[in-house]
Coordinates of C-alpha atoms in Angstrom, one line a residue:
Chain A
X1 CA -109.5 40.6 -61.9
X2 CA -107.7 40.4 -58.6
X3 CA -108.7 36.7 -58.0
X4 CA -107.6 35.7 -61.5
X5 CA -104.3 37.4 -60.9
X6 CA -103.7 35.7 -57.6
X7 CA -104.3 32.4 -59.2
X8 CA -101.9 33.1 -62.0
X9 CA -99.1 34.4 -59.9
X10 CA -99.4 31.3 -57.7
X11 CA -95.6 31.5 -56.9
X12 CA -94.8 32.5 -53.3
X13 CA -93.5 36.0 -53.1
X14 CA -90.5 36.7 -50.9
X15 CA -90.3 40.4 -51.2
X16 CA -86.7 41.7 -51.1
X17 CA -85.0 38.5 -52.1
X18 CA -82.7 38.9 -55.0
X19 CA -84.2 37.2 -58.0
X20 CA -82.0 38.3 -60.8
X21 CA -78.3 39.2 -60.7
X22 CA -76.4 40.6 -63.7
X23 CA -72.6 40.7 -63.2
X24 CA -70.5 42.7 -65.6
X25 CA -72.4 41.7 -68.7
X26 CA -70.6 42.7 -71.9
X27 CA -72.0 42.2 -75.4
X28 CA -70.3 43.1 -78.7
X29 CA -72.2 42.5 -82.0
X30 CA -70.5 40.9 -85.0
X31 CA -70.4 44.4 -86.6
X32 CA -68.2 45.6 -83.7
X33 CA -70.9 47.6 -81.9
X34 CA -70.5 47.3 -78.1
X35 CA -74.2 47.2 -77.2
X36 CA -73.8 46.4 -73.5
X37 CA -70.7 47.3 -71.6
X38 CA -70.1 45.9 -68.1
X39 CA -73.6 46.1 -66.9
X40 CA -74.3 44.9 -63.3
X41 CA -77.5 45.0 -61.4
X42 CA -79.8 43.2 -59.1
X43 CA -83.5 42.9 -59.3
X44 CA -85.4 41.9 -56.2
X45 CA -88.5 39.6 -56.2
X46 CA -91.7 41.5 -56.5
X47 CA -90.0 44.6 -57.9
X48 CA -90.8 46.4 -61.2
X49 CA -87.6 47.8 -62.7
X50 CA -87.7 50.4 -65.3
X51 CA -85.1 50.6 -68.1
X52 CA -84.8 54.0 -69.6
X53 CA -82.5 55.3 -72.4
X54 CA -82.4 56.7 -75.9
X55 CA -82.7 54.5 -79.0
X56 CA -79.6 52.3 -79.3
X57 CA -78.7 52.6 -75.6
X58 CA -78.7 48.8 -75.4
X59 CA -82.0 48.2 -73.5
X60 CA -83.3 45.5 -75.9
X61 CA -79.9 43.9 -76.0
X62 CA -79.8 43.7 -72.2
X63 CA -83.2 42.1 -72.1
X64 CA -82.2 39.5 -74.7
X65 CA -79.0 38.8 -72.7
X66 CA -81.1 38.2 -69.6
X67 CA -83.5 35.9 -71.6
X68 CA -80.5 34.0 -72.9
X69 CA -81.2 34.8 -76.5
X70 CA -77.8 36.5 -76.8
X71 CA -74.5 35.2 -75.4
X72 CA -72.4 37.8 -73.7
X73 CA -68.6 37.9 -74.2
X74 CA -68.2 38.4 -70.5
X75 CA -70.3 38.4 -67.4
X76 CA -73.1 36.2 -66.0
X77 CA -76.8 36.2 -65.6
X78 CA -78.0 34.5 -62.4
X79 CA -81.7 33.8 -62.1
X80 CA -82.8 32.5 -58.7
X81 CA -79.2 31.5 -58.2
X82 CA -79.0 29.5 -61.4
X83 CA -76.6 30.5 -64.2
X84 CA -78.7 31.1 -67.3
X85 CA -76.1 33.0 -69.3
X86 CA -76.6 32.3 -73.0
X87 CA -78.8 29.3 -72.2
X88 CA -82.3 30.2 -73.6
X89 CA -83.9 26.8 -72.7
X90 CA -82.8 27.1 -69.0
X91 CA -83.7 30.8 -68.9
X92 CA -87.1 30.1 -70.5
X93 CA -88.2 28.1 -67.4
X94 CA -87.8 31.2 -65.3
X95 CA -88.0 34.2 -67.6
X96 CA -90.7 35.3 -70.0
X97 CA -89.8 37.8 -72.7
X98 CA -92.1 40.0 -74.7
X99 CA -89.8 41.2 -77.4
X100 CA -90.1 44.3 -79.5
X101 CA -91.1 44.2 -82.3
X102 CA -93.6 41.6 -81.5
X103 CA -94.2 38.9 -84.2
X104 CA -97.3 37.0 -84.6
X105 CA -98.1 33.8 -86.4
X106 CA -100.3 34.1 -89.5
X107 CA -103.3 31.9 -90.0
X108 CA -103.6 31.2 -86.3
X109 CA -106.5 32.1 -84.0
X110 CA -105.9 33.5 -80.6
X111 CA -107.1 30.3 -79.1
X112 CA -104.6 28.3 -81.1
X113 CA -101.9 30.8 -80.3
X114 CA -102.4 30.3 -76.6
X115 CA -102.9 26.6 -76.8
X116 CA -99.7 26.3 -78.9
X117 CA -97.6 28.2 -76.3
X118 CA -99.3 26.2 -73.5
X119 CA -98.1 23.0 -75.2
X120 CA -94.7 24.5 -75.8
X121 CA -94.4 25.1 -72.0
X122 CA -95.7 21.6 -71.2
X123 CA -99.0 22.9 -69.8
X124 CA -102.0 20.7 -70.7
X125 CA -102.9 22.4 -74.0
X126 CA -106.6 22.4 -73.5
X127 CA -108.6 25.6 -74.0
X128 CA -110.8 24.4 -71.1
X129 CA -108.0 24.1 -68.6
X130 CA -108.1 26.4 -65.6
X131 CA -104.8 28.2 -66.3
X132 CA -106.0 28.9 -69.9
X133 CA -109.3 30.3 -68.7
X134 CA -107.8 32.5 -66.0
X135 CA -105.4 34.1 -68.5
X136 CA -108.3 34.7 -71.0
X137 CA -110.4 36.2 -68.2
X138 CA -107.6 38.4 -66.9
X139 CA -106.7 39.8 -70.3
X140 CA -110.3 40.1 -71.6
X141 CA -109.5 37.9 -74.6
X142 CA -112.8 35.9 -74.6
X143 CA -114.4 37.8 -77.5
X144 CA -111.3 37.5 -79.6
X145 CA -110.5 33.8 -79.1
X146 CA -111.6 32.7 -82.5
X147 CA -110.3 35.8 -84.3
X148 CA -107.0 35.4 -86.3
X149 CA -104.1 36.9 -84.4
X150 CA -103.1 38.8 -87.5
X151 CA -106.4 40.6 -87.6
X152 CA -106.1 42.0 -84.0
X153 CA -105.0 45.5 -83.3
X154 CA -101.5 46.1 -81.9
X155 CA -102.9 46.5 -78.4
X156 CA -104.7 43.2 -78.4
X157 CA -101.7 41.4 -80.0
X158 CA -99.6 42.7 -77.1
X159 CA -102.2 41.4 -74.6
X160 CA -102.1 38.1 -76.3
X161 CA -98.3 38.0 -76.0
X162 CA -98.6 38.9 -72.3
X163 CA -101.1 36.0 -72.1
X164 CA -98.4 33.7 -73.5
X165 CA -96.1 34.7 -70.7
X166 CA -98.7 34.5 -68.0
X167 CA -99.5 30.9 -69.0
X168 CA -95.9 30.1 -68.4
X169 CA -96.1 31.6 -64.9
X170 CA -92.4 32.6 -65.0
X171 CA -91.1 34.4 -61.9
X172 CA -89.6 37.2 -64.1
X173 CA -91.2 39.0 -67.0
X174 CA -89.2 41.1 -69.4
X175 CA -91.2 43.6 -71.3
X176 CA -89.5 45.4 -74.2
X177 CA -91.4 48.5 -75.1
X178 CA -94.8 46.9 -74.3
X179 CA -96.7 50.1 -75.1
X180 CA -94.9 51.0 -78.3
X181 CA -97.3 51.9 -81.1
X182 CA -100.4 51.6 -78.9
X183 CA -103.1 54.3 -78.7
X184 CA -103.8 55.9 -75.3
X185 CA -106.6 53.5 -74.5
X186 CA -104.7 50.4 -75.3
X187 CA -101.6 51.7 -73.6
X188 CA -103.5 52.5 -70.5
X189 CA -105.2 49.0 -70.4
X190 CA -101.9 47.2 -70.9
X191 CA -100.1 49.3 -68.2
X192 CA -103.0 48.6 -65.9
X193 CA -102.4 44.9 -66.3
X194 CA -98.7 45.4 -65.6
X195 CA -99.6 47.5 -62.6
X196 CA -101.8 44.6 -61.3
X197 CA -98.9 42.2 -61.7
X198 CA -96.7 44.5 -59.6
X199 CA -99.3 44.7 -56.9
X200 CA -99.4 41.0 -56.8
X201 CA -95.7 40.7 -56.4
X202 CA -94.7 39.7 -60.0
X203 CA -91.2 40.8 -60.9
X204 CA -91.0 42.8 -64.0
X205 CA -88.2 44.4 -65.9
X206 CA -89.7 46.9 -68.4
X207 CA -88.1 49.1 -71.0
X208 CA -90.2 52.0 -72.3
X209 CA -89.9 55.3 -74.0
X210 CA -93.2 56.4 -72.4
X211 CA -91.6 57.8 -69.3
X212 CA -94.6 59.3 -67.4
X213 CA -96.3 55.9 -67.4
X214 CA -93.1 54.0 -66.6
X215 CA -92.6 56.4 -63.7
X216 CA -96.0 55.5 -62.2
X217 CA -95.3 51.8 -62.7
X218 CA -91.7 51.1 -61.7
X219 CA -90.2 50.9 -58.2
X220 CA -86.7 51.6 -59.4
X221 CA -85.2 53.0 -62.6
X222 CA -81.9 52.7 -64.4
X223 CA -80.9 55.0 -67.2
X224 CA -78.8 53.5 -70.0
X225 CA -76.7 55.2 -72.6
X226 CA -74.2 53.7 -75.0
X227 CA -74.5 50.3 -73.3
X228 CA -73.8 51.6 -69.8
X229 CA -75.6 52.8 -66.8
X230 CA -75.6 56.5 -66.4
X231 CA -75.1 57.8 -62.9
X232 CA -78.3 59.5 -61.8
X233 CA -76.7 60.9 -58.6
X234 CA -73.0 60.9 -58.0
X235 CA -71.9 57.2 -57.8
X236 CA -75.5 56.0 -57.9
X237 CA -76.9 54.3 -61.0
X238 CA -80.4 53.5 -59.9
X239 CA -83.1 55.7 -58.4
X240 CA -86.3 54.7 -56.6
X241 CA -89.7 56.1 -57.4
X242 CA -90.1 57.7 -54.0
X243 CA -86.8 59.5 -54.3
X244 CA -87.7 60.6 -57.8
X245 CA -91.0 62.1 -56.5
X246 CA -89.2 64.0 -53.8
X247 CA -86.9 65.7 -56.3
X248 CA -83.3 64.7 -56.7
X249 CA -81.6 68.0 -56.8
X250 CA -84.1 69.8 -54.6
X251 CA -87.5 71.1 -55.6
X252 CA -87.9 73.0 -58.8
X253 CA -89.8 76.3 -58.8
X254 CA -91.0 78.7 -61.4
X255 CA -91.4 82.4 -61.2
X256 CA -93.4 84.5 -63.6
X257 CA -92.8 88.3 -63.5
X258 CA -92.4 91.3 -65.8
X259 CA -88.9 92.3 -64.6
X260 CA -87.0 89.1 -65.2
X261 CA -83.6 90.7 -65.0
X262 CA -84.3 92.3 -61.6
X263 CA -85.7 89.0 -60.3
X264 CA -82.6 87.1 -61.5
X265 CA -80.5 89.7 -59.6
X266 CA -82.4 89.0 -56.4
X267 CA -81.9 85.2 -56.9
X268 CA -78.2 85.6 -57.6
X269 CA -77.8 87.7 -54.5
X270 CA -79.4 85.0 -52.5
X271 CA -76.9 82.5 -53.9
X272 CA -79.4 80.7 -56.1
X273 CA -78.6 79.5 -59.6
X274 CA -81.5 80.2 -61.8
X275 CA -82.3 80.1 -65.6
X276 CA -84.5 82.5 -67.6
X277 CA -86.8 80.5 -69.9
X278 CA -87.8 81.4 -73.4
X279 CA -91.2 82.6 -72.3
X280 CA -89.6 85.1 -69.8
X281 CA -90.2 82.9 -66.7
X282 CA -87.5 82.0 -64.3
X283 CA -86.7 78.5 -63.1
X284 CA -84.6 77.6 -60.0
X285 CA -84.1 74.8 -57.5
X286 CA -84.5 75.2 -53.8
X287 CA -83.5 72.6 -51.3
X288 CA -86.6 73.2 -49.2
X289 CA -89.9 75.1 -49.2
X290 CA -88.7 77.5 -46.6
X291 CA -85.9 78.8 -48.9
X292 CA -88.4 79.2 -51.7
X293 CA -90.7 81.3 -49.5
X294 CA -87.8 83.4 -48.5
X295 CA -87.0 84.1 -52.1
X296 CA -90.6 85.1 -52.8
X297 CA -90.4 87.5 -49.9
X298 CA -87.2 89.0 -51.2
X299 CA -88.7 89.5 -54.7
X300 CA -91.7 91.3 -53.3
X301 CA -89.5 93.4 -51.0
X302 CA -87.5 94.4 -54.1
X303 CA -90.7 95.7 -55.6
X304 CA -91.0 93.0 -58.3
X305 CA -94.5 92.2 -59.3
X306 CA -94.8 88.4 -59.2
X307 CA -97.7 87.0 -61.2
X308 CA -96.7 83.3 -61.0
X309 CA -94.9 81.3 -58.4
X310 CA -95.2 77.6 -58.3
X311 CA -93.5 74.3 -57.6
X312 CA -92.7 72.1 -60.6
X313 CA -92.8 68.4 -60.4
X314 CA -89.6 66.6 -61.3
X315 CA -90.4 63.8 -63.7
X316 CA -88.5 60.8 -64.9
X317 CA -88.3 62.5 -68.3
X318 CA -86.6 65.6 -66.8
X319 CA -84.1 63.5 -64.9
X320 CA -83.3 61.3 -67.9
X321 CA -82.9 64.2 -70.2
X322 CA -80.7 66.0 -67.7
X323 CA -78.4 63.1 -66.9
X324 CA -78.1 62.1 -70.5
X325 CA -76.9 65.6 -71.3
X326 CA -74.2 64.9 -68.8
X327 CA -75.4 67.2 -66.1
X328 CA -76.7 66.6 -62.6
X329 CA -80.4 65.7 -62.2
X330 CA -82.7 68.8 -62.2
Chain O
X1 CA -97.8 14.5 -76.5
X2 CA -97.4 15.6 -80.1
X3 CA -94.6 18.0 -80.8
X4 CA -96.2 21.5 -80.4
X5 CA -94.7 22.8 -83.6
X6 CA -96.0 19.8 -85.6
X7 CA -99.4 20.4 -84.0
X8 CA -99.4 24.1 -85.1
X9 CA -98.0 23.2 -88.5
X10 CA -100.7 20.7 -89.2
X11 CA -103.5 23.1 -88.2
X12 CA -102.1 26.0 -90.3
X13 CA -101.3 23.9 -93.4
X14 CA -104.8 22.4 -93.5
X15 CA -106.2 25.9 -93.8
X16 CA -103.7 27.1 -96.3
X17 CA -105.3 27.6 -99.7
X18 CA -102.0 27.6 -101.6
X19 CA -101.4 24.1 -100.4
X20 CA -104.5 22.8 -102.2
X21 CA -103.5 24.7 -105.3
X22 CA -100.1 23.0 -105.2
X23 CA -101.8 19.7 -104.7
X24 CA -104.0 20.3 -107.7
X25 CA -101.1 21.0 -110.0
X26 CA -99.1 18.2 -108.4
X27 CA -101.9 15.8 -109.3
X28 CA -102.6 17.3 -112.8
X29 CA -99.0 16.6 -113.9
X30 CA -98.8 12.8 -113.2
X31 CA -102.4 12.4 -114.4
X32 CA -101.5 14.0 -117.7
X33 CA -98.3 12.0 -118.1
X34 CA -100.0 8.8 -117.2
X35 CA -102.8 9.4 -119.7
X36 CA -100.3 10.3 -122.4
X37 CA -98.2 7.2 -121.8
X38 CA -101.2 5.0 -121.9
X39 CA -102.5 6.7 -125.0
X40 CA -99.2 6.5 -126.8
X41 CA -98.7 2.9 -125.9
X42 CA -102.2 2.0 -127.1
X43 CA -101.9 4.0 -130.3
X44 CA -98.7 2.2 -131.3
X45 CA -100.5 0.1 -134.0
X46 CA -102.2 -2.0 -131.3
X47 CA -99.1 -4.3 -131.2
X48 CA -98.1 -3.6 -127.6
X49 CA -98.7 -6.2 -125.0
X50 CA -100.6 -5.0 -121.9
X51 CA -97.4 -5.6 -119.9
X52 CA -95.4 -3.2 -122.1
X53 CA -98.1 -0.6 -121.7
X54 CA -98.1 -1.2 -118.0
X55 CA -94.3 -0.9 -117.7
X56 CA -94.2 2.3 -119.6
X57 CA -97.1 3.8 -117.7
X58 CA -95.7 2.7 -114.4
X59 CA -92.2 4.1 -115.2
X60 CA -93.8 7.4 -116.1
X61 CA -96.0 7.5 -113.0
X62 CA -93.1 6.5 -110.6
X63 CA -90.6 9.0 -112.0
X64 CA -93.1 11.7 -112.4
X65 CA -93.9 11.2 -108.7
X66 CA -90.2 11.1 -107.8
X67 CA -89.5 14.3 -109.8
X68 CA -92.3 16.2 -108.2
X69 CA -91.5 15.0 -104.7
X70 CA -87.8 15.8 -105.2
X71 CA -88.7 19.3 -106.4
X72 CA -91.6 20.3 -104.1
X73 CA -90.4 18.7 -100.8
X74 CA -87.3 20.9 -100.3
X75 CA -89.2 24.0 -101.5
X76 CA -91.9 23.5 -98.9
X77 CA -89.3 22.9 -96.2
X78 CA -87.0 25.8 -97.1
X79 CA -89.0 28.5 -95.2
X80 CA -89.9 26.6 -92.1
X81 CA -87.3 28.0 -89.8
X82 CA -86.4 31.2 -91.7
X83 CA -90.1 32.3 -91.7
X84 CA -90.0 32.3 -87.9
X85 CA -87.2 34.8 -88.1
X86 CA -88.9 36.9 -90.8
X87 CA -92.3 37.1 -89.0
X88 CA -90.5 37.8 -85.7
X89 CA -91.9 34.9 -83.9
X90 CA -88.5 33.4 -83.5
X91 CA -87.6 35.1 -80.2
X92 CA -90.8 33.9 -78.5
X93 CA -90.1 30.4 -79.8
X94 CA -86.6 30.3 -78.6
X95 CA -87.6 31.8 -75.3
X96 CA -89.3 28.5 -74.4
X97 CA -88.3 25.3 -72.8
X98 CA -88.1 23.6 -76.2
X99 CA -84.6 22.7 -77.1
X100 CA -83.3 23.5 -80.6
X101 CA -83.4 19.8 -81.4
X102 CA -87.1 19.6 -80.4
X103 CA -87.9 22.6 -82.5
X104 CA -86.0 21.2 -85.5
X105 CA -87.8 17.8 -85.0
X106 CA -91.2 19.5 -85.0
X107 CA -90.3 21.4 -88.2
X108 CA -88.9 18.3 -89.8
X109 CA -91.9 16.2 -89.0
X110 CA -94.1 18.9 -90.6
X111 CA -92.0 18.9 -93.7
X112 CA -92.1 15.1 -93.9
X113 CA -95.8 14.8 -93.5
X114 CA -96.2 17.3 -96.3
X115 CA -93.9 15.0 -98.5
X116 CA -95.9 11.9 -97.5
X117 CA -99.2 13.6 -98.2
X118 CA -98.0 14.6 -101.7
X119 CA -96.8 11.0 -102.3
X120 CA -100.0 9.5 -101.2
X121 CA -102.0 11.9 -103.5
X122 CA -100.3 10.3 -106.5
X123 CA -100.7 6.7 -105.4
X124 CA -103.9 6.3 -107.5
X125 CA -102.0 7.0 -110.7
X126 CA -99.2 4.6 -109.8
X127 CA -101.9 2.0 -108.9
X128 CA -103.7 2.5 -112.3
X129 CA -100.3 1.9 -114.0
X130 CA -99.9 -1.3 -112.0
X131 CA -103.2 -2.7 -113.2
X132 CA -101.7 -3.2 -116.7
X133 CA -99.1 -5.5 -115.3
X134 CA -95.6 -5.7 -116.7
X135 CA -93.5 -4.7 -113.7
X136 CA -92.9 -7.1 -110.8
X137 CA -95.4 -6.4 -108.1
X138 CA -92.8 -5.4 -105.5
X139 CA -91.3 -2.7 -107.7
X140 CA -94.1 -0.1 -107.4
X141 CA -94.4 -0.1 -103.5
X142 CA -90.6 -0.1 -103.1
X143 CA -90.2 2.7 -105.6
X144 CA -92.9 4.6 -103.7
X145 CA -91.0 4.2 -100.5
X146 CA -87.8 5.3 -102.1
X147 CA -89.4 8.3 -103.6
X148 CA -90.7 9.3 -100.2
X149 CA -87.3 8.8 -98.7
X150 CA -85.7 10.9 -101.3
X151 CA -88.3 13.6 -100.6
X152 CA -87.5 13.3 -96.8
X153 CA -83.8 13.7 -97.5
X154 CA -84.2 16.8 -99.5
X155 CA -86.7 18.2 -97.0
X156 CA -84.2 17.7 -94.3
X157 CA -81.4 19.4 -96.2
X158 CA -83.6 22.3 -97.1
X159 CA -84.7 22.6 -93.4
X160 CA -81.0 22.7 -92.5
X161 CA -80.4 25.5 -95.0
X162 CA -83.4 27.3 -93.7
X163 CA -82.0 27.2 -90.1
X164 CA -78.6 28.2 -91.2
X165 CA -79.3 31.0 -93.6
X166 CA -82.2 32.6 -91.7
X167 CA -83.9 34.1 -94.8
X168 CA -86.5 32.3 -96.8
X169 CA -85.3 33.6 -100.1
X170 CA -81.7 32.6 -99.4
X171 CA -83.0 29.2 -98.2
X172 CA -85.1 28.7 -101.4
X173 CA -82.1 29.7 -103.6
X174 CA -79.7 27.5 -101.8
X175 CA -82.2 24.5 -101.9
X176 CA -82.7 25.1 -105.6
X177 CA -78.9 25.2 -106.1
X178 CA -78.5 22.0 -104.2
X179 CA -81.2 20.3 -106.2
X180 CA -79.6 21.4 -109.5
X181 CA -76.2 20.4 -108.4
X182 CA -77.3 17.0 -107.1
X183 CA -80.1 16.1 -109.4
X184 CA -78.8 17.7 -112.7
X185 CA -75.3 18.8 -112.6
X186 CA -73.8 15.7 -111.1
X187 CA -75.3 13.2 -113.6
X188 CA -74.5 15.6 -116.5
X189 CA -70.9 15.8 -115.4
X190 CA -70.8 12.1 -114.9
X191 CA -72.3 11.4 -118.3
X192 CA -69.9 13.8 -120.0
X193 CA -66.9 12.3 -118.2
X194 CA -68.0 8.8 -119.3
X195 CA -68.5 10.1 -122.8
X196 CA -65.0 11.5 -122.8
X197 CA -63.6 8.2 -121.7
X198 CA -65.8 6.4 -124.2
X199 CA -64.1 3.1 -123.9
X200 CA -67.3 1.1 -123.4
X201 CA -65.6 -1.0 -120.8
X202 CA -67.7 -0.6 -117.7
X203 CA -65.6 -3.0 -115.9
X204 CA -62.6 -0.6 -115.9
X205 CA -61.9 0.9 -112.6
X206 CA -62.0 4.5 -113.6
X207 CA -65.3 4.1 -115.5
X208 CA -66.8 2.4 -112.5
X209 CA -65.5 5.1 -110.2
X210 CA -67.1 7.8 -112.4
X211 CA -70.3 6.0 -112.5
X212 CA -70.5 5.5 -108.8
X213 CA -69.3 9.0 -108.0
X214 CA -71.6 10.9 -110.2
X215 CA -74.6 8.7 -110.9
X216 CA -75.1 6.4 -108.0
X217 CA -75.4 9.3 -105.6
X218 CA -78.2 10.8 -107.6
X219 CA -81.5 11.1 -105.6
X220 CA -83.2 8.9 -108.1
X221 CA -80.5 6.3 -108.6
X222 CA -82.0 3.7 -106.3
X223 CA -85.4 4.0 -108.0
X224 CA -83.7 3.7 -111.5
X225 CA -82.0 0.5 -110.3
X226 CA -85.2 -0.9 -108.8
X227 CA -87.3 -0.1 -111.9
X228 CA -84.7 -1.5 -114.3
X229 CA -84.4 -4.6 -112.1
X230 CA -88.2 -4.9 -111.9
X231 CA -88.7 -4.8 -115.7
X232 CA -86.1 -7.5 -116.2
X233 CA -83.4 -5.3 -117.7
X234 CA -80.0 -7.0 -117.9
X235 CA -77.9 -3.8 -118.0
X236 CA -74.6 -3.9 -116.1
X237 CA -75.9 -1.4 -113.7
X238 CA -78.7 -3.8 -112.5
X239 CA -76.2 -6.6 -112.0
X240 CA -74.4 -4.7 -109.3
X241 CA -76.7 -6.1 -106.7
X242 CA -78.9 -4.9 -103.9
X243 CA -76.1 -2.8 -102.5
X244 CA -76.9 -0.1 -105.1
X245 CA -80.2 1.0 -103.5
X246 CA -79.0 0.3 -100.0
X247 CA -75.9 2.4 -100.6
X248 CA -78.1 5.2 -102.0
X249 CA -80.5 5.0 -99.1
X250 CA -77.5 5.0 -96.7
X251 CA -76.2 8.2 -98.3
X252 CA -79.7 9.7 -98.0
X253 CA -79.7 8.8 -94.3
X254 CA -76.5 10.6 -93.7
X255 CA -77.7 13.6 -95.6
X256 CA -80.9 13.6 -93.6
X257 CA -78.9 13.6 -90.4
X258 CA -76.7 16.4 -91.8
X259 CA -79.8 18.5 -92.7
X260 CA -81.2 18.0 -89.2
X261 CA -77.8 18.9 -87.5
X262 CA -77.6 22.1 -89.7
X263 CA -81.2 23.0 -88.6
X264 CA -80.3 22.5 -84.9
X265 CA -77.1 24.5 -85.4
X266 CA -79.1 27.3 -87.0
X267 CA -81.5 27.3 -84.1
X268 CA -78.7 27.6 -81.6
X269 CA -77.6 30.9 -83.1
X270 CA -78.2 34.1 -81.2
X271 CA -81.4 36.0 -81.7
X272 CA -80.5 39.6 -82.7

C-alpha cells in the first residue's frame, strides 16, 4: 500500500509551508442565515486539520467555500498563493472535495465512474493507465470494478469517491463527514486510508462527528459553532493533537469512595475545585501528578477509604463539549 | 478528446431500457400514421394518382416526425442538469476543471444526439412515403433537417431551463409550458386574431404582422412552408420566398444560443 501511496502523492512535500489561507471568510445564505462569520485560518502542507462542531455550525459551508462552490460575501481563499475565492474551476485544479451527502451516478460501473472522472480531470481515461491502476490497488476496488456504483455499500461508495480525488492528485483534500453512515469496519478502513495519506504528507481538511477517530487522525483541530471558531484556550482557536493529549486544563482524575462529602471537604481544603458525579464518584483537575498524589495522601490521612483513584484521559469530545457549553476546556 | 459528459451520457443511455421503450412507441406512431394515410389514399375509389398518395403519406410522415421530435427532444433534455443536483453528483462535477460552458456543451451534445437518433429511426417511414413520388425530391431531406433543427432548438431551451430551475419536475413543467405556448398557444392566438380581422386581405400590413408574429415563429413553420412549396401549392404564404425558412431557422439559432447561455448561467450558480 505504501508504494502505491507514494506514487499517487507524487507531489513534493514541503512540510510547514502554508498551503491554504482563509482570510475573514463570511457567507450568508439567501435565507439570511450567516453560516460562516469571519473565519480565518492557515493550513500547512502535509497537515491534517480536523473540523469539529455541532450540526449547523458551518463546517460543510466552510469546505464548500474553500472548494469554490460557494461565493463568500467577504474574505478570500488562497490556495498555494492563488486566489480561488468563488472560482470552482480554478480551485478544482488544486483542491479535491468529497461532499456530504455523497451522490453517485446511476447505471454506471465503478470502472466507468473512475474513467469518467479521469477524463474530467484531463488524465488519459484508460482503465489500464498506471494512475488508474494505482488508485484501484490502493483502495482495493479491483473486485468491484464492474459492479454498478449504486449497488455498492456506503463504505465502498466513499472509497470510490476518494479514488476520484486521488486520481486528480490535488495537493489538498477536503473530506466532509467521510465516515458518516459507515459501520465500524468500513469506517476503520476508510480512516486507515486517510491516515496513510497523512503519513505521506498529503494535506487534508476533514470534518467529522466521530471525534475519537478524528482525534487520532488530525494534527490540529478547530471547533466551530454558529459559523465561528470557538476559543479552545483563551485567545487560541486551534489546538494540536499533542497538546490535547497532555490535557488542556491539567490532568483529570477520578476518586471513588464511600464518604463523598468528606472527600469533597478535603479537596476544597486543598484549594481544588471538584465535582461529585451521579454515581457518587468525584472528578477533579490537577496541574501535575505530584499534586494528585498529595491529595490521595490527604484523603487517606483523613480516614477516607478510597476504592478507586485514576487519571482520566482528556479527549477531543470532552474538550469540544466543554468549550461549546461556554466553559474552559476540562 | 470527446467531452467526458457526452462519453458518460452515451454509455448510460445505451443501457437505459426506458430509452428503447420510448423508441418503440416513437416508431409505432409514425408507422401507424403512414400505414393509415397510405390505406386511406388507396381506398379512395382507386382514383388517386400515386403522386397524391405519396404527397399525403410524406406529409403525414414528415409532420408526425416533426411533432414527435418537438415533443420528445425537450422532455429528454429537461432533466440533464437538474438530475445532477437531485442525485447529488453536482458538487463533484462542479469541483472539477470543467468550465460551466464545457459541462453545458457535453449535456447539449448528449441531448442533440438523442434527437438525431430519434430522427434517424423514423427515416425509413419517410423514405417509404418518398417512394410514391408526388413531392419534389429535395423536400423530404430538407424537412428532415428542419425537424432535427427544431428538435435541437427545443432541447437547448429545455437544457437551459434544467440548469436554471435545478429541479427536474420544474424543468419538465417549464419545458411543457414553453412547448404549449410556442407550439399551440401562439398559432391559436394568431389564427383567432386573423379570424377577428377577417378581411381576407393578406396584403394588409396588420394581417401580415399578425401572421409573421404568431405563425412564422412556430417551430414547424419552416417545414410547412417547405412542404407546401414542394407540393406546388400557390398559397400566398409560399410566395413569400426563401426568407421564411431562413428566418425561422435564424430564430431557432438564437433560441438555441439562449438555451445554452441559460444552462451555463445555471451551472455558474452556487452549490448549496
